Amino acid sequence: MTHTKGAIATTSSHSAFYNIIPGALEEGLEAYAICFDRDWALWSQYPKLLEKIHVIRVKHYNDAEKIVGAFNSIEEDVIIVPHGSFVRYLPVKHLKQLTHPIFGGIKILGYEGDRDKNAALLQESNILTPRIFKKPAEIDRPVMAKLHGAEGGKGYFIAANKTEFLAKSKDKQIDFIQEYVNGVSIYAHYFSSPLYNRCELLGFDRRLESNANSQFLPPFIPPTFTVVGNVPIVVRESLVPEFLRMGQNFAAKTGLVGPFCLETIVTPDLKIYVFEFSGRIVAGTTVWVPFGNTYANTLWGEPMYMGKRIAREIKEAFKRDKIANIIVDSPNLEEL
Ligand code: ATP
């Protein structure tokens, strides 16, 4: 394989295989993927894609030492592209041991994983957020209880008031109590670009959560929020400028580079509450591969999706000799 335009490396995941890597290949970048045994049965179904990339096999996704070793064994100059599961199994300590630079740095990933820091950063960005209750005694309205270490909404519950919260939280390790915002959830996808000097609003998705989004939820079944998929959406016209403003504020406040997502609930009176951010590519952007979407394509005048957008920035950085600009570690955030 030959290449002249740069190279990326990442680990196996849904976003990596169906979004980041196709984007890199479309932009003519070399791609390295660390594939865990867990994922090999699926990956091996795609020989046409595999023959275009370098695969490094690692037995277990929980083996942070081995993952670091595998990344550090890559001899070519690569930019490491993080994604959701990557952040879960590579703690900050290990991220710091990587010898290749990480696209967008690591501080934003650390802030994302800490619920208090996550919420504080949104508030400091002048973004409307649900209230947080430090102690159950303070609860004065419906709340959503988030369980420690929950992924994709697993095990969350809603309580109408303090009494219901106390009853439902028995024997559970609740680490976050947030005001319950009634409305429709919308996930806004952004890309903060140092090379084009702008924050791009690239699209929106909505998660399908079971059983909150079931065909029909009988009143005797409590809703649960386990993510099972994503669907694309376009939003109501009047909401677009506010979504753009929020993304621009967040990018300016943090100084972050690359993809991020504001996870929102839009209320019946059209207020946009952001209950969390993700500081990297999110699963919902994969719905746009390979055709792009309304917002991204209008901005770029060509089919554009998140994996391709990341690759475009990396390709440009290699071409213009500006790698330092895309590996900047959110200068406005504190060290981890
Ligand atoms: P991930 O880490 O994959 O983003 P998570 O475990 O952090 O997931 P959240 O994204 O915080 O879970 O929430 C899961 C779902 O719960 C959301 O998609 C949304 O539907 C709902 N939800 C979260 N917070 C609130 C809130 N404050 N009010 C109403 N609904 C909420």
mmCIF file of C-alpha atoms and ligand atoms in Angstrom:
data_model
loop_
_atom_site.group_PDB
_atom_site.id
_atom_site.type_symbol
_atom_site.label_atom_id
_atom_site.label_comp_id
_atom_site.label_asym_id
_atom_site.label_seq_id
_atom_site.Cartn_x
_atom_site.Cartn_y
_atom_site.Cartn_z
ATOM 1 C CA MET A 1 0.000 0.000 0.000
ATOM 2 C CA THR A 2 1.241 3.473 -0.749
ATOM 3 C CA HIS A 3 0.030 6.761 0.552
ATOM 4 C CA THR A 4 1.063 10.352 0.432
ATOM 5 C CA LYS A 5 -1.625 11.999 2.451
ATOM 6 C CA GLY A 6 -1.213 10.772 6.039
ATOM 7 C CA ALA A 7 -2.469 7.957 8.201
ATOM 8 C CA ILE A 8 -4.857 7.275 11.060
ATOM 9 C CA ALA A 9 -5.068 4.575 13.701
ATOM 10 C CA THR A 10 -7.966 3.500 15.879
ATOM 11 C CA THR A 11 -9.447 0.491 17.655
ATOM 12 C CA SER A 12 -12.273 -1.759 16.555
ATOM 13 C CA SER A 13 -15.773 -0.486 17.185
ATOM 14 C CA HIS A 14 -18.924 0.223 15.230
ATOM 15 C CA SER A 15 -17.893 3.881 14.661
ATOM 16 C CA ALA A 16 -14.398 2.836 13.618
ATOM 17 C CA PHE A 17 -15.416 0.187 11.141
ATOM 18 C CA TYR A 18 -18.413 1.820 9.511
ATOM 19 C CA ASN A 19 -17.534 5.511 9.798
ATOM 20 C CA ILE A 20 -13.949 6.519 10.735
ATOM 21 C CA ILE A 21 -12.180 3.964 8.514
ATOM 22 C CA PRO A 22 -14.443 4.395 5.440
ATOM 23 C CA GLY A 23 -13.926 8.158 5.806
ATOM 24 C CA ALA A 24 -10.156 7.754 5.983
ATOM 25 C CA LEU A 25 -10.109 5.506 2.916
ATOM 26 C CA GLU A 26 -12.350 7.865 0.967
ATOM 27 C CA GLU A 27 -9.894 10.676 1.694
ATOM 28 C CA GLY A 28 -6.958 8.503 0.643
ATOM 29 C CA LEU A 29 -5.438 8.080 4.108
ATOM 30 C CA GLU A 30 -3.727 4.948 5.311
ATOM 31 C CA ALA A 31 -5.704 3.235 8.104
ATOM 32 C CA TYR A 32 -4.497 1.101 10.999
ATOM 33 C CA ALA A 33 -7.029 -0.714 13.161
ATOM 34 C CA ILE A 34 -6.431 -2.596 16.374
ATOM 35 C CA CYS A 35 -9.028 -5.344 16.261
ATOM 36 C CA PHE A 36 -10.098 -7.206 19.387
ATOM 37 C CA ASP A 37 -10.993 -10.882 19.228
ATOM 38 C CA ARG A 38 -14.519 -9.945 20.309
ATOM 39 C CA ASP A 39 -14.971 -8.030 17.038
ATOM 40 C CA TRP A 40 -13.102 -10.330 14.659
ATOM 41 C CA ALA A 41 -16.067 -12.573 13.826
ATOM 42 C CA LEU A 42 -17.867 -9.520 12.464
ATOM 43 C CA TRP A 43 -14.880 -7.809 10.840
ATOM 44 C CA SER A 44 -13.831 -10.939 8.998
ATOM 45 C CA GLN A 45 -17.143 -10.724 7.090
ATOM 46 C CA TYR A 46 -15.746 -7.721 5.213
ATOM 47 C CA PRO A 47 -12.645 -8.884 3.306
ATOM 48 C CA LYS A 48 -12.941 -6.074 0.744
ATOM 49 C CA LEU A 49 -12.503 -3.485 3.465
ATOM 50 C CA LEU A 50 -9.886 -5.467 5.392
ATOM 51 C CA GLU A 51 -7.584 -5.730 2.395
ATOM 52 C CA LYS A 52 -7.366 -1.919 2.305
ATOM 53 C CA ILE A 53 -6.278 -1.444 5.922
ATOM 54 C CA HIS A 54 -3.639 -2.643 8.383
ATOM 55 C CA VAL A 55 -5.133 -4.803 11.112
ATOM 56 C CA ILE A 56 -3.333 -5.436 14.387
ATOM 57 C CA ARG A 57 -4.998 -8.135 16.461
ATOM 58 C CA VAL A 58 -5.264 -7.730 20.254
ATOM 59 C CA LYS A 59 -6.973 -10.396 22.298
ATOM 60 C CA HIS A 60 -8.980 -8.422 24.805
ATOM 61 C CA TYR A 61 -10.472 -4.931 24.688
ATOM 62 C CA ASN A 62 -9.860 -4.542 28.423
ATOM 63 C CA ASP A 63 -6.125 -5.044 28.129
ATOM 64 C CA ALA A 64 -5.023 -1.403 28.143
ATOM 65 C CA GLU A 65 -1.300 -2.299 28.272
ATOM 66 C CA LYS A 66 -1.560 -4.402 25.109
ATOM 67 C CA ILE A 67 -3.569 -1.732 23.300
ATOM 68 C CA VAL A 68 -0.971 0.908 24.133
ATOM 69 C CA GLY A 69 1.770 -1.517 22.991
ATOM 70 C CA ALA A 70 -0.058 -2.157 19.719
ATOM 71 C CA PHE A 71 -0.496 1.536 18.966
ATOM 72 C CA ASN A 72 3.105 2.307 19.883
ATOM 73 C CA SER A 73 4.329 -0.481 17.576
ATOM 74 C CA ILE A 74 3.017 1.359 14.484
ATOM 75 C CA GLU A 75 6.086 2.699 12.700
ATOM 76 C CA GLU A 76 4.342 5.078 10.367
ATOM 77 C CA ASP A 77 3.347 8.587 11.541
ATOM 78 C CA VAL A 78 -0.308 8.128 12.434
ATOM 79 C CA ILE A 79 -2.900 10.285 14.113
ATOM 80 C CA ILE A 80 -4.944 8.291 16.614
ATOM 81 C CA VAL A 81 -8.683 8.849 16.273
ATOM 82 C CA PRO A 82 -10.653 8.190 19.475
ATOM 83 C CA HIS A 83 -14.294 7.091 19.726
ATOM 84 C CA GLY A 84 -16.738 6.148 22.489
ATOM 85 C CA SER A 85 -15.654 2.647 23.443
ATOM 86 C CA PHE A 86 -11.984 3.610 23.006
ATOM 87 C CA VAL A 87 -12.445 6.116 25.819
ATOM 88 C CA ARG A 88 -14.080 3.508 28.056
ATOM 89 C CA TYR A 89 -11.275 0.960 27.948
ATOM 90 C CA LEU A 90 -8.288 3.304 27.737
ATOM 91 C CA PRO A 91 -8.104 5.366 30.927
ATOM 92 C CA VAL A 92 -6.315 8.719 30.894
ATOM 93 C CA LYS A 93 -3.205 7.134 32.429
ATOM 94 C CA HIS A 94 -2.874 4.888 29.375
ATOM 95 C CA LEU A 95 -3.872 7.550 26.869
ATOM 96 C CA LYS A 96 -0.886 9.503 28.140
ATOM 97 C CA GLN A 97 1.424 6.579 27.296
ATOM 98 C CA LEU A 98 0.579 6.678 23.589
ATOM 99 C CA THR A 99 3.520 7.825 21.513
ATOM 100 C CA HIS A 100 1.435 8.868 18.507
ATOM 101 C CA PRO A 101 -0.621 12.051 18.776
ATOM 102 C CA ILE A 102 -4.361 11.887 19.434
ATOM 103 C CA PHE A 103 -6.729 13.828 17.209
ATOM 104 C CA GLY A 104 -8.119 16.588 19.456
ATOM 105 C CA GLY A 105 -6.015 15.581 22.468
ATOM 106 C CA ILE A 106 -7.289 13.904 25.642
ATOM 107 C CA LYS A 107 -8.530 16.553 28.057
ATOM 108 C CA ILE A 108 -11.987 16.752 26.527
ATOM 109 C CA LEU A 109 -12.312 12.957 26.854
ATOM 110 C CA GLY A 110 -11.549 13.172 30.572
ATOM 111 C CA TYR A 111 -14.078 15.961 31.051
ATOM 112 C CA GLU A 112 -16.692 13.969 29.161
ATOM 113 C CA GLY A 113 -16.305 10.972 31.461
ATOM 114 C CA ASP A 114 -16.752 13.007 34.647
ATOM 115 C CA ARG A 115 -20.456 13.865 35.018
ATOM 116 C CA ASP A 116 -19.819 16.936 37.198
ATOM 117 C CA LYS A 117 -17.173 18.360 34.886
ATOM 118 C CA ASN A 118 -19.362 17.518 31.899
ATOM 119 C CA ALA A 119 -22.292 19.514 33.280
ATOM 120 C CA ALA A 120 -20.122 22.405 34.519
ATOM 121 C CA LEU A 121 -18.520 22.865 31.123
ATOM 122 C CA LEU A 122 -21.926 23.123 29.450
ATOM 123 C CA GLN A 123 -23.095 25.713 31.955
ATOM 124 C CA GLU A 124 -19.911 27.739 31.527
ATOM 125 C CA SER A 125 -20.575 27.709 27.769
ATOM 126 C CA ASN A 126 -23.815 29.609 28.352
ATOM 127 C CA ILE A 127 -25.915 26.591 27.403
ATOM 128 C CA LEU A 128 -29.251 25.740 29.017
ATOM 129 C CA THR A 129 -28.854 22.597 31.168
ATOM 130 C CA PRO A 130 -31.152 20.584 33.466
ATOM 131 C CA ARG A 131 -30.754 21.318 37.194
ATOM 132 C CA ILE A 132 -28.531 18.982 39.171
ATOM 133 C CA PHE A 133 -29.444 17.864 42.677
ATOM 134 C CA LYS A 134 -26.434 17.151 44.867
ATOM 135 C CA LYS A 135 -28.525 15.463 47.583
ATOM 136 C CA PRO A 136 -31.878 13.641 47.424
ATOM 137 C CA ALA A 137 -33.172 16.055 50.100
ATOM 138 C CA GLU A 138 -32.960 18.895 47.545
ATOM 139 C CA ILE A 139 -35.253 17.230 44.988
ATOM 140 C CA ASP A 140 -38.223 19.500 44.280
ATOM 141 C CA ARG A 141 -39.347 18.298 40.829
ATOM 142 C CA PRO A 142 -39.282 15.207 38.574
ATOM 143 C CA VAL A 143 -35.761 13.839 38.219
ATOM 144 C CA MET A 144 -33.770 11.374 36.175
ATOM 145 C CA ALA A 145 -31.433 9.187 38.243
ATOM 146 C CA LYS A 146 -28.259 8.100 36.475
ATOM 147 C CA LEU A 147 -26.385 5.068 37.687
ATOM 148 C CA HIS A 148 -22.659 4.899 38.155
ATOM 149 C CA GLY A 149 -20.849 3.644 35.080
ATOM 150 C CA ALA A 150 -24.059 3.272 33.084
ATOM 151 C CA GLU A 151 -23.520 3.109 29.364
ATOM 152 C CA GLY A 152 -26.155 4.047 26.869
ATOM 153 C CA GLY A 153 -28.773 4.859 29.498
ATOM 154 C CA LYS A 154 -28.870 1.379 31.077
ATOM 155 C CA GLY A 155 -30.621 1.255 34.436
ATOM 156 C CA TYR A 156 -31.645 4.931 34.577
ATOM 157 C CA PHE A 157 -34.975 5.742 36.142
ATOM 158 C CA ILE A 158 -37.368 8.653 36.417
ATOM 159 C CA ALA A 159 -38.899 9.710 39.722
ATOM 160 C CA ALA A 160 -41.781 12.169 39.987
ATOM 161 C CA ASN A 161 -40.610 13.555 43.351
ATOM 162 C CA LYS A 162 -38.313 13.042 46.347
ATOM 163 C CA THR A 163 -40.412 10.254 47.925
ATOM 164 C CA GLU A 164 -40.513 8.261 44.710
ATOM 165 C CA PHE A 165 -36.785 8.796 44.223
ATOM 166 C CA LEU A 166 -35.980 7.456 47.706
ATOM 167 C CA ALA A 167 -38.147 4.385 47.129
ATOM 168 C CA LYS A 168 -36.699 3.615 43.696
ATOM 169 C CA SER A 169 -33.063 4.267 44.591
ATOM 170 C CA LYS A 170 -32.829 1.686 47.384
ATOM 171 C CA ASP A 171 -29.857 -0.682 46.797
ATOM 172 C CA LYS A 172 -28.755 1.307 43.744
ATOM 173 C CA GLN A 173 -25.564 3.287 43.361
ATOM 174 C CA ILE A 174 -26.885 6.572 42.021
ATOM 175 C CA ASP A 175 -24.129 9.027 41.219
ATOM 176 C CA PHE A 176 -26.073 11.736 39.455
ATOM 177 C CA ILE A 177 -29.522 13.225 39.957
ATOM 178 C CA GLN A 178 -30.659 15.505 37.176
ATOM 179 C CA GLU A 179 -33.879 17.394 36.572
ATOM 180 C CA TYR A 180 -36.088 15.356 34.242
ATOM 181 C CA VAL A 181 -36.736 17.400 31.112
ATOM 182 C CA ASN A 182 -39.891 16.506 29.264
ATOM 183 C CA GLY A 183 -39.582 16.661 25.499
ATOM 184 C CA VAL A 184 -38.000 15.000 22.490
ATOM 185 C CA SER A 185 -34.328 14.052 22.472
ATOM 186 C CA ILE A 186 -32.113 15.388 19.694
ATOM 187 C CA TYR A 187 -28.379 14.735 19.341
ATOM 188 C CA ALA A 188 -26.553 17.517 17.513
ATOM 189 C CA HIS A 189 -23.285 16.688 15.740
ATOM 190 C CA TYR A 190 -20.533 19.273 15.400
ATOM 191 C CA PHE A 191 -17.000 19.508 14.130
ATOM 192 C CA SER A 192 -14.652 22.149 15.467
ATOM 193 C CA SER A 193 -12.022 22.883 12.843
ATOM 194 C CA PRO A 194 -8.758 24.680 13.545
ATOM 195 C CA LEU A 195 -7.776 24.547 9.874
ATOM 196 C CA TYR A 196 -10.997 26.111 8.573
ATOM 197 C CA ASN A 197 -11.317 28.181 11.740
ATOM 198 C CA ARG A 198 -14.988 27.418 12.411
ATOM 199 C CA CYS A 199 -17.381 25.180 14.291
ATOM 200 C CA GLU A 200 -19.521 23.236 11.839
ATOM 201 C CA LEU A 201 -23.020 22.004 12.584
ATOM 202 C CA LEU A 202 -23.022 18.765 10.599
ATOM 203 C CA GLY A 203 -26.276 17.018 11.469
ATOM 204 C CA PHE A 204 -28.680 15.537 14.000
ATOM 205 C CA ASP A 205 -29.783 12.106 15.057
ATOM 206 C CA ARG A 206 -32.119 10.635 17.560
ATOM 207 C CA ARG A 207 -31.516 7.495 19.556
ATOM 208 C CA LEU A 208 -33.959 4.660 19.659
ATOM 209 C CA GLU A 209 -34.161 3.678 23.281
ATOM 210 C CA SER A 210 -35.824 0.579 24.582
ATOM 211 C CA ASN A 211 -38.452 0.629 25.780
ATOM 212 C CA ALA A 212 -38.942 4.422 26.010
ATOM 213 C CA ASN A 213 -39.333 4.457 22.218
ATOM 214 C CA SER A 214 -41.330 1.263 21.906
ATOM 215 C CA GLN A 215 -44.274 1.037 19.493
ATOM 216 C CA PHE A 216 -46.586 1.409 22.420
ATOM 217 C CA LEU A 217 -45.565 1.733 26.040
ATOM 218 C CA PRO A 218 -48.385 0.496 28.240
ATOM 219 C CA PRO A 219 -48.880 2.737 31.301
ATOM 220 C CA PHE A 220 -48.035 -0.134 33.662
ATOM 221 C CA ILE A 221 -44.483 -0.540 32.255
ATOM 222 C CA PRO A 222 -41.844 1.993 33.420
ATOM 223 C CA PRO A 223 -39.705 3.460 30.632
ATOM 224 C CA THR A 224 -36.076 2.373 30.242
ATOM 225 C CA PHE A 225 -33.434 4.121 28.164
ATOM 226 C CA THR A 226 -31.115 1.464 26.813
ATOM 227 C CA VAL A 227 -29.857 2.624 23.426
ATOM 228 C CA VAL A 228 -30.519 0.148 20.622
ATOM 229 C CA GLY A 229 -30.037 2.281 17.519
ATOM 230 C CA ASN A 230 -30.041 5.716 15.910
ATOM 231 C CA VAL A 231 -32.196 7.446 13.336
ATOM 232 C CA PRO A 232 -31.466 10.573 11.289
ATOM 233 C CA ILE A 233 -33.524 13.718 11.687
ATOM 234 C CA VAL A 234 -33.816 17.237 10.364
ATOM 235 C CA VAL A 235 -34.989 19.722 12.965
ATOM 236 C CA ARG A 236 -37.616 22.427 13.037
ATOM 237 C CA GLU A 237 -36.313 25.439 11.109
ATOM 238 C CA SER A 238 -36.382 27.903 14.008
ATOM 239 C CA LEU A 239 -34.163 25.632 16.137
ATOM 240 C CA VAL A 240 -31.186 25.588 13.784
ATOM 241 C CA PRO A 241 -29.646 28.967 14.752
ATOM 242 C CA GLU A 242 -29.792 28.095 18.465
ATOM 243 C CA PHE A 243 -28.193 24.700 17.857
ATOM 244 C CA LEU A 244 -25.435 26.450 15.928
ATOM 245 C CA ARG A 245 -24.926 29.057 18.656
ATOM 246 C CA MET A 246 -24.644 26.384 21.340
ATOM 247 C CA GLY A 247 -22.034 24.440 19.384
ATOM 248 C CA GLN A 248 -20.014 27.549 18.628
ATOM 249 C CA ASN A 249 -20.106 28.577 22.294
ATOM 250 C CA PHE A 250 -18.981 25.160 23.421
ATOM 251 C CA ALA A 251 -16.135 25.024 20.905
ATOM 252 C CA ALA A 252 -14.982 28.534 21.887
ATOM 253 C CA LYS A 253 -15.202 27.821 25.624
ATOM 254 C CA THR A 254 -13.214 24.586 25.474
ATOM 255 C CA GLY A 255 -10.954 25.225 22.491
ATOM 256 C CA LEU A 256 -11.544 21.615 21.489
ATOM 257 C CA VAL A 257 -10.614 20.204 18.079
ATOM 258 C CA GLY A 258 -12.711 17.751 16.090
ATOM 259 C CA PRO A 259 -16.094 16.080 16.517
ATOM 260 C CA PHE A 260 -18.387 16.554 19.476
ATOM 261 C CA CYS A 261 -22.047 16.097 20.255
ATOM 262 C CA LEU A 262 -24.535 18.045 22.339
ATOM 263 C CA GLU A 263 -27.161 15.686 23.720
ATOM 264 C CA THR A 264 -30.391 17.620 24.084
ATOM 265 C CA ILE A 265 -34.040 17.485 24.979
ATOM 266 C CA VAL A 266 -36.298 19.977 23.192
ATOM 267 C CA THR A 267 -39.340 20.887 25.296
ATOM 268 C CA PRO A 268 -42.874 21.600 24.050
ATOM 269 C CA ASP A 269 -42.135 25.360 24.315
ATOM 270 C CA LEU A 270 -39.032 24.800 22.139
ATOM 271 C CA LYS A 271 -36.354 25.316 24.761
ATOM 272 C CA ILE A 272 -33.226 23.261 24.098
ATOM 273 C CA TYR A 273 -31.766 21.668 27.236
ATOM 274 C CA VAL A 274 -28.366 20.006 26.918
ATOM 275 C CA PHE A 275 -28.098 17.165 29.429
ATOM 276 C CA GLU A 276 -24.616 15.957 28.391
ATOM 277 C CA PHE A 277 -21.881 16.367 25.804
ATOM 278 C CA SER A 278 -19.632 13.826 24.080
ATOM 279 C CA GLY A 279 -16.191 15.131 23.151
ATOM 280 C CA ARG A 280 -15.594 12.813 20.172
ATOM 281 C CA ILE A 281 -17.389 11.070 17.335
ATOM 282 C CA VAL A 282 -20.728 9.584 18.435
ATOM 283 C CA ALA A 283 -22.529 6.479 17.171
ATOM 284 C CA GLY A 284 -25.384 8.550 15.756
ATOM 285 C CA THR A 285 -23.144 10.063 13.065
ATOM 286 C CA THR A 286 -22.816 6.638 11.424
ATOM 287 C CA VAL A 287 -26.333 6.990 10.009
ATOM 288 C CA TRP A 288 -24.852 9.432 7.459
ATOM 289 C CA VAL A 289 -22.245 7.104 5.907
ATOM 290 C CA PRO A 290 -21.623 7.340 2.946
ATOM 291 C CA PHE A 291 -24.155 9.863 1.622
ATOM 292 C CA GLY A 292 -23.813 12.654 4.149
ATOM 293 C CA ASN A 293 -26.799 14.712 5.244
ATOM 294 C CA THR A 294 -28.719 17.913 4.644
ATOM 295 C CA TYR A 295 -26.569 20.173 6.821
ATOM 296 C CA ALA A 296 -23.106 18.721 6.186
ATOM 297 C CA ASN A 297 -23.621 18.405 2.434
ATOM 298 C CA THR A 298 -24.941 21.972 2.149
ATOM 299 C CA LEU A 299 -21.883 23.249 3.996
ATOM 300 C CA TRP A 300 -19.407 21.231 1.956
ATOM 301 C CA GLY A 301 -21.112 21.017 -1.439
ATOM 302 C CA GLU A 302 -20.377 17.292 -1.498
ATOM 303 C CA PRO A 303 -21.443 14.222 0.490
ATOM 304 C CA MET A 304 -19.937 14.696 3.953
ATOM 305 C CA TYR A 305 -20.177 12.517 7.070
ATOM 306 C CA MET A 306 -18.239 12.556 10.315
ATOM 307 C CA GLY A 307 -15.608 9.915 9.498
ATOM 308 C CA LYS A 308 -14.874 11.682 6.223
ATOM 309 C CA ARG A 309 -14.853 15.082 7.933
ATOM 310 C CA ILE A 310 -12.254 13.874 10.455
ATOM 311 C CA ALA A 311 -10.162 12.441 7.636
ATOM 312 C CA ARG A 312 -10.473 15.676 5.645
ATOM 313 C CA GLU A 313 -9.006 17.683 8.538
ATOM 314 C CA ILE A 314 -6.179 15.162 8.981
ATOM 315 C CA LYS A 315 -5.448 15.062 5.268
ATOM 316 C CA GLU A 316 -5.335 18.874 5.122
ATOM 317 C CA ALA A 317 -3.096 18.992 8.195
ATOM 318 C CA PHE A 318 -0.604 16.602 6.566
ATOM 319 C CA LYS A 319 -0.776 18.534 3.303
ATOM 320 C CA ARG A 320 -0.379 21.988 4.866
ATOM 321 C CA ASP A 321 2.143 20.791 7.466
ATOM 322 C CA LYS A 322 -0.200 21.761 10.286
ATOM 323 C CA ILE A 323 -0.359 18.585 12.354
ATOM 324 C CA ALA A 324 0.346 20.613 15.511
ATOM 325 C CA ASN A 325 -2.987 22.428 15.028
ATOM 326 C CA ILE A 326 -5.121 19.266 15.049
ATOM 327 C CA ILE A 327 -3.527 17.588 18.053
ATOM 328 C CA VAL A 328 -3.932 20.626 20.295
ATOM 329 C CA ASP A 329 -5.308 19.464 23.636
ATOM 330 C CA SER A 330 -8.290 21.779 24.373
ATOM 331 C CA PRO A 331 -6.153 24.718 25.580
ATOM 332 C CA ASN A 332 -8.924 26.289 27.660
ATOM 333 C CA LEU A 333 -9.374 23.183 29.841
ATOM 334 C CA GLU A 334 -7.334 22.251 32.897
ATOM 335 C CA GLU A 335 -4.806 19.421 32.870
ATOM 336 C CA LEU A 336 -6.227 16.020 33.840
HETATM 337 P P1 ATP B 1 -23.917 7.586 26.743
HETATM 338 O O1 ATP B 1 -22.753 7.588 27.685
HETATM 339 O O2 ATP B 1 -23.932 6.475 25.760
HETATM 340 O O3 ATP B 1 -24.188 8.960 26.132
HETATM 341 P P2 ATP B 1 -25.464 7.599 29.091
HETATM 342 O O4 ATP B 1 -25.454 6.341 29.858
HETATM 343 O O5 ATP B 1 -24.589 8.715 29.565
HETATM 344 O O6 ATP B 1 -25.210 7.302 27.604
HETATM 345 P P3 ATP B 1 -27.469 9.542 28.707
HETATM 346 O O7 ATP B 1 -27.103 9.865 27.319
HETATM 347 O O8 ATP B 1 -27.101 10.481 29.798
HETATM 348 O O9 ATP B 1 -26.950 8.098 29.027
HETATM 349 O O10 ATP B 1 -29.049 9.326 28.807
HETATM 350 C C1 ATP B 1 -29.735 8.257 28.193
HETATM 351 C C2 ATP B 1 -31.108 8.739 27.734
HETATM 352 O O11 ATP B 1 -31.871 9.192 28.856
HETATM 353 C C3 ATP B 1 -31.064 9.937 26.807
HETATM 354 O O12 ATP B 1 -30.951 9.584 25.464
HETATM 355 C C4 ATP B 1 -32.391 10.618 27.065
HETATM 356 O O13 ATP B 1 -33.424 10.015 26.326
HETATM 357 C C5 ATP B 1 -32.635 10.344 28.503
HETATM 358 N N1 ATP B 1 -32.220 11.454 29.372
HETATM 359 C C6 ATP B 1 -30.987 11.680 29.869
HETATM 360 N N2 ATP B 1 -30.977 12.761 30.673
HETATM 361 C C7 ATP B 1 -32.234 13.234 30.683
HETATM 362 C C8 ATP B 1 -32.888 14.325 31.344
HETATM 363 N N3 ATP B 1 -32.220 15.139 32.161
HETATM 364 N N4 ATP B 1 -34.228 14.503 31.151
HETATM 365 C C9 ATP B 1 -34.906 13.670 30.331
HETATM 366 N N5 ATP B 1 -34.369 12.614 29.692
HETATM 367 C C10 ATP B 1 -33.049 12.396 29.850
#
